[in-house]
mmCIF file of C-alpha atoms in Angstrom:
data_model
loop_
_atom_site.group_PDB
_atom_site.id
_atom_site.type_symbol
_atom_site.label_atom_id
_atom_site.label_comp_id
_atom_site.label_asym_id
_atom_site.label_seq_id
_atom_site.Cartn_x
_atom_site.Cartn_y
_atom_site.Cartn_z
ATOM 1 C CA MET A 1 -13.665 -4.394 -42.772
ATOM 2 C CA ASN A 2 -15.904 -3.666 -44.603
ATOM 3 C CA ARG A 3 -17.777 -0.319 -43.857
ATOM 4 C CA ARG A 4 -20.760 -1.953 -41.429
ATOM 5 C CA GLN A 5 -18.313 -4.031 -40.166
ATOM 6 C CA LEU A 6 -16.290 -0.794 -38.836
ATOM 7 C CA VAL A 7 -19.984 0.461 -37.478
ATOM 8 C CA GLY A 8 -20.773 -2.590 -35.741
ATOM 9 C CA ALA A 9 -17.449 -3.072 -33.854
ATOM 10 C CA GLY A 10 -17.784 1.110 -33.002
ATOM 11 C CA VAL A 11 -21.113 0.450 -31.185
ATOM 12 C CA VAL A 12 -19.888 -3.294 -29.864
ATOM 13 C CA LEU A 13 -16.435 -2.086 -28.724
ATOM 14 C CA PRO A 14 -17.635 0.695 -26.553
ATOM 15 C CA PHE A 15 -19.891 -1.537 -24.370
ATOM 16 C CA LEU A 16 -17.214 -4.765 -24.015
ATOM 17 C CA LEU A 17 -15.262 -2.220 -22.096
ATOM 18 C CA MET A 18 -18.062 -0.845 -20.036
ATOM 19 C CA THR A 19 -19.033 -4.291 -18.831
ATOM 20 C CA ARG A 20 -15.132 -6.030 -17.913
ATOM 21 C CA PRO A 21 -15.517 -6.795 -14.479
ATOM 22 C CA VAL A 22 -13.126 -4.522 -12.544
ATOM 23 C CA ARG A 23 -10.312 -6.353 -11.495
ATOM 24 C CA ALA A 24 -10.527 -7.352 -7.466
ATOM 25 C CA GLY A 25 -8.446 -5.623 -5.012
ATOM 26 C CA ALA A 26 -5.190 -7.590 -3.664
ATOM 27 C CA LYS A 27 -5.101 -10.742 -2.405
ATOM 28 C CA LEU A 28 -2.956 -10.949 0.848
ATOM 29 C CA ASN A 29 0.439 -13.177 0.973
ATOM 30 C CA GLU A 30 0.656 -14.584 3.509
ATOM 31 C CA ASP A 31 3.753 -16.650 2.085
ATOM 32 C CA VAL A 32 5.887 -14.543 4.591
ATOM 33 C CA SER A 33 8.772 -16.523 2.870
ATOM 34 C CA VAL A 34 9.458 -13.871 0.183
ATOM 35 C CA VAL A 35 11.106 -11.574 2.912
ATOM 36 C CA ASP A 36 13.791 -11.319 3.251
ATOM 37 C CA GLU A 37 15.232 -11.562 7.468
ATOM 38 C CA ALA A 38 18.527 -8.839 6.989
ATOM 39 C CA ALA A 39 15.599 -6.275 5.066
ATOM 40 C CA LEU A 40 13.270 -6.441 7.875
ATOM 41 C CA THR A 41 15.305 -6.017 9.896
ATOM 42 C CA GLU A 42 16.982 -2.739 8.261
ATOM 43 C CA LEU A 43 13.011 -1.851 7.277
ATOM 44 C CA LEU A 44 13.222 -1.392 10.920
ATOM 45 C CA GLY A 45 16.349 -0.454 12.027
ATOM 46 C CA LEU A 46 14.953 3.204 9.427
ATOM 47 C CA SER A 47 14.430 6.563 11.366
ATOM 48 C CA LEU A 48 12.622 7.966 7.732
ATOM 49 C CA PRO A 49 11.810 12.325 7.887
ATOM 50 C CA ASP A 50 7.503 12.062 9.076
ATOM 51 C CA LEU A 51 5.705 15.387 6.848
ATOM 52 C CA ASN A 52 7.680 18.316 10.020
ATOM 53 C CA GLY A 53 10.843 15.959 8.898
ATOM 54 C CA THR A 54 11.622 14.878 11.968
ATOM 55 C CA ALA A 55 13.341 11.838 12.124
ATOM 56 C CA VAL A 56 10.883 8.553 13.045
ATOM 57 C CA SER A 57 12.321 5.085 13.983
ATOM 58 C CA LEU A 58 10.376 2.968 12.711
ATOM 59 C CA ARG A 59 10.575 0.397 15.411
ATOM 60 C CA ASP A 60 9.165 2.552 17.891
ATOM 61 C CA VAL A 61 5.821 2.837 15.427
ATOM 62 C CA ILE A 62 5.280 0.267 16.139
ATOM 63 C CA ASP A 63 4.503 0.007 19.727
ATOM 64 C CA GLY A 64 3.800 -2.693 20.255
ATOM 65 C CA ARG A 65 1.196 -3.108 17.778
ATOM 66 C CA LEU A 66 0.074 -5.078 14.397
ATOM 67 C CA THR A 67 1.452 -2.396 11.677
ATOM 68 C CA ILE A 68 0.326 -2.358 8.225
ATOM 69 C CA ILE A 69 3.793 -0.488 6.519
ATOM 70 C CA ASN A 70 2.319 1.128 2.864
ATOM 71 C CA PHE A 71 4.960 1.556 1.207
ATOM 72 C CA TRP A 72 3.335 4.479 -2.178
ATOM 73 C CA ALA A 73 3.984 7.561 -4.706
ATOM 74 C CA SER A 74 1.773 10.220 -5.758
ATOM 75 C CA TRP A 75 1.511 9.496 -8.634
ATOM 76 C CA CYS A 76 0.832 6.009 -8.555
ATOM 77 C CA ALA A 77 -3.169 5.940 -8.977
ATOM 78 C CA PRO A 78 -3.890 3.176 -6.959
ATOM 79 C CA CYS A 79 -1.623 3.779 -3.938
ATOM 80 C CA VAL A 80 -3.755 7.488 -3.738
ATOM 81 C CA ARG A 81 -7.577 5.299 -4.477
ATOM 82 C CA GLU A 82 -6.502 3.013 -1.188
ATOM 83 C CA MET A 83 -5.585 5.223 1.068
ATOM 84 C CA PRO A 84 -8.829 6.896 2.147
ATOM 85 C CA ALA A 85 -9.809 3.624 3.370
ATOM 86 C CA LEU A 86 -6.377 2.562 4.997
ATOM 87 C CA ASP A 87 -6.607 6.010 6.750
ATOM 88 C CA ALA A 88 -10.312 4.997 8.280
ATOM 89 C CA LEU A 89 -9.556 1.063 9.222
ATOM 90 C CA HIS A 90 -5.683 3.257 10.863
ATOM 91 C CA LYS A 91 -9.099 5.713 12.970
ATOM 92 C CA LYS A 92 -11.785 2.421 13.952
ATOM 93 C CA GLN A 93 -9.242 0.291 14.581
ATOM 94 C CA GLU A 94 -7.264 1.316 17.767
ATOM 95 C CA SER A 95 -4.797 -1.440 17.974
ATOM 96 C CA VAL A 96 -3.596 -1.615 14.236
ATOM 97 C CA ASN A 97 -1.362 0.620 13.690
ATOM 98 C CA VAL A 98 -0.801 2.578 10.115
ATOM 99 C CA VAL A 99 2.817 4.499 7.604
ATOM 100 C CA GLY A 100 3.138 5.781 4.647
ATOM 101 C CA ILE A 101 6.290 5.443 2.853
ATOM 102 C CA GLY A 102 6.287 7.287 0.130
ATOM 103 C CA LEU A 103 8.996 6.137 -2.120
ATOM 104 C CA ASP A 104 8.231 9.582 -3.995
ATOM 105 C CA THR A 105 10.014 14.077 -3.879
ATOM 106 C CA VAL A 106 9.335 15.081 -0.324
ATOM 107 C CA ALA A 107 7.907 18.017 -1.865
ATOM 108 C CA ASN A 108 4.980 16.032 -3.724
ATOM 109 C CA ILE A 109 3.735 13.968 -0.700
ATOM 110 C CA GLU A 110 3.446 16.922 1.563
ATOM 111 C CA ALA A 111 1.666 18.732 -2.367
ATOM 112 C CA PHE A 112 -0.898 15.837 -2.048
ATOM 113 C CA ALA A 113 -1.313 15.761 2.953
ATOM 114 C CA ARG A 114 -2.317 19.139 2.153
ATOM 115 C CA LYS A 115 -4.785 18.084 -1.014
ATOM 116 C CA THR A 116 -5.631 14.545 0.595
ATOM 117 C CA PRO A 117 -4.308 14.537 4.590
ATOM 118 C CA VAL A 118 -4.471 11.275 6.462
ATOM 119 C CA SER A 119 -4.573 11.073 10.548
ATOM 120 C CA TYR A 120 -1.181 8.188 9.990
ATOM 121 C CA PRO A 121 2.360 9.116 9.050
ATOM 122 C CA LEU A 122 3.740 9.322 5.763
ATOM 123 C CA LEU A 123 7.376 8.774 5.892
ATOM 124 C CA THR A 124 9.256 10.118 3.004
ATOM 125 C CA ALA A 125 11.949 7.556 1.476
ATOM 126 C CA GLY A 126 12.333 8.554 -2.311
ATOM 127 C CA ALA A 127 12.610 6.515 -4.810
ATOM 128 C CA GLY A 128 16.214 5.278 -2.316
ATOM 129 C CA LYS A 129 13.903 2.436 -0.713
ATOM 130 C CA ILE A 130 12.811 0.338 -3.926
ATOM 131 C CA SER A 131 15.290 -1.670 -3.296
ATOM 132 C CA LEU A 132 14.785 -2.454 0.229
ATOM 133 C CA MET A 133 10.887 -3.322 -0.957
ATOM 134 C CA ARG A 134 11.498 -5.588 -3.377
ATOM 135 C CA THR A 135 13.637 -7.571 -1.300
ATOM 136 C CA LEU A 136 10.959 -7.486 1.280
ATOM 137 C CA GLY A 137 8.556 -9.694 -0.752
ATOM 138 C CA ASN A 138 7.781 -6.982 -3.794
ATOM 139 C CA PRO A 139 11.105 -9.060 -6.417
ATOM 140 C CA LYS A 140 9.487 -6.351 -9.404
ATOM 141 C CA GLY A 141 9.564 -3.155 -7.355
ATOM 142 C CA GLY A 142 5.210 -2.422 -7.423
ATOM 143 C CA LEU A 143 3.432 -0.394 -6.244
ATOM 144 C CA PRO A 144 1.456 -0.213 -4.313
ATOM 145 C CA PHE A 145 3.118 -2.668 -2.592
ATOM 146 C CA THR A 146 2.186 -2.755 1.944
ATOM 147 C CA LEU A 147 3.408 -5.600 5.104
ATOM 148 C CA VAL A 148 1.895 -6.028 8.388
ATOM 149 C CA LEU A 149 3.632 -7.206 10.745
ATOM 150 C CA ASP A 150 2.453 -8.507 13.631
ATOM 151 C CA SER A 151 2.574 -6.985 17.386
ATOM 152 C CA LYS A 152 6.839 -7.696 17.953
ATOM 153 C CA ALA A 153 7.387 -6.564 14.487
ATOM 154 C CA ARG A 154 7.186 -9.969 12.449
ATOM 155 C CA PRO A 155 6.069 -9.913 9.064
ATOM 156 C CA LEU A 156 2.710 -11.444 9.348
ATOM 157 C CA ALA A 157 1.407 -10.519 5.427
ATOM 158 C CA THR A 158 2.197 -9.104 2.477
ATOM 159 C CA ILE A 159 -0.692 -7.574 -0.934
ATOM 160 C CA LEU A 160 0.830 -6.295 -3.331
ATOM 161 C CA GLY A 161 -0.864 -3.795 -5.071
ATOM 162 C CA GLU A 162 -4.977 -1.684 -4.473
ATOM 163 C CA ILE A 163 -5.432 -3.537 -1.285
ATOM 164 C CA GLU A 164 -8.634 -5.167 -0.355
ATOM 165 C CA MET A 165 -9.750 -2.969 2.599
ATOM 166 C CA ASP A 166 -12.636 -5.687 3.897
ATOM 167 C CA ASP A 167 -10.215 -8.576 3.693
ATOM 168 C CA LEU A 168 -7.315 -6.116 5.622
ATOM 169 C CA ALA A 169 -9.271 -5.648 8.365
ATOM 170 C CA ALA A 170 -10.970 -9.060 8.527
ATOM 171 C CA PHE A 171 -7.171 -10.330 8.774
ATOM 172 C CA ALA A 172 -6.318 -7.296 11.221
ATOM 173 C CA LEU A 173 -9.068 -8.018 13.427
ATOM 174 C CA ARG A 174 -8.315 -11.939 13.874
ATOM 175 C CA HIS A 175 -4.367 -10.511 13.923
ATOM 176 C CA ALA A 176 -4.684 -7.044 17.003
#
């Protein structure tokens, strides 16, 4: 590559990078056959500590409402980006319950919650629950991962990746 081509590439490449489309949010997957029934039973049987150290039963949290269970970590940029929108959904739609399950250290989750508070419960599970998350419809173990349950704790949808919040809000309204 000669000097002229190199300079041309230096001008064009940044422009192409700036104009590439922004990655769209992850789509709802309503094929819940990927959710292992035994794993869901295990998840609902868990009592995980909240930020005060109080054990919270996931089955009790559902409380007869549509529930969005969001697996996240403080080091996961898409997780952090979607939390304010999840918080807004939790505040706006009383028939929808949101629960965050942090796959991170308690110290990291507490520090995050001080900096970016949310109105929904943040429970701490540590990295030990990644294998459970994989059997709930996320075989690669990527974050964020969201599981949507109906009022009777039956799976309605999964979302792997950053949530397309308008789609989730519309879905929640239809199923709440």
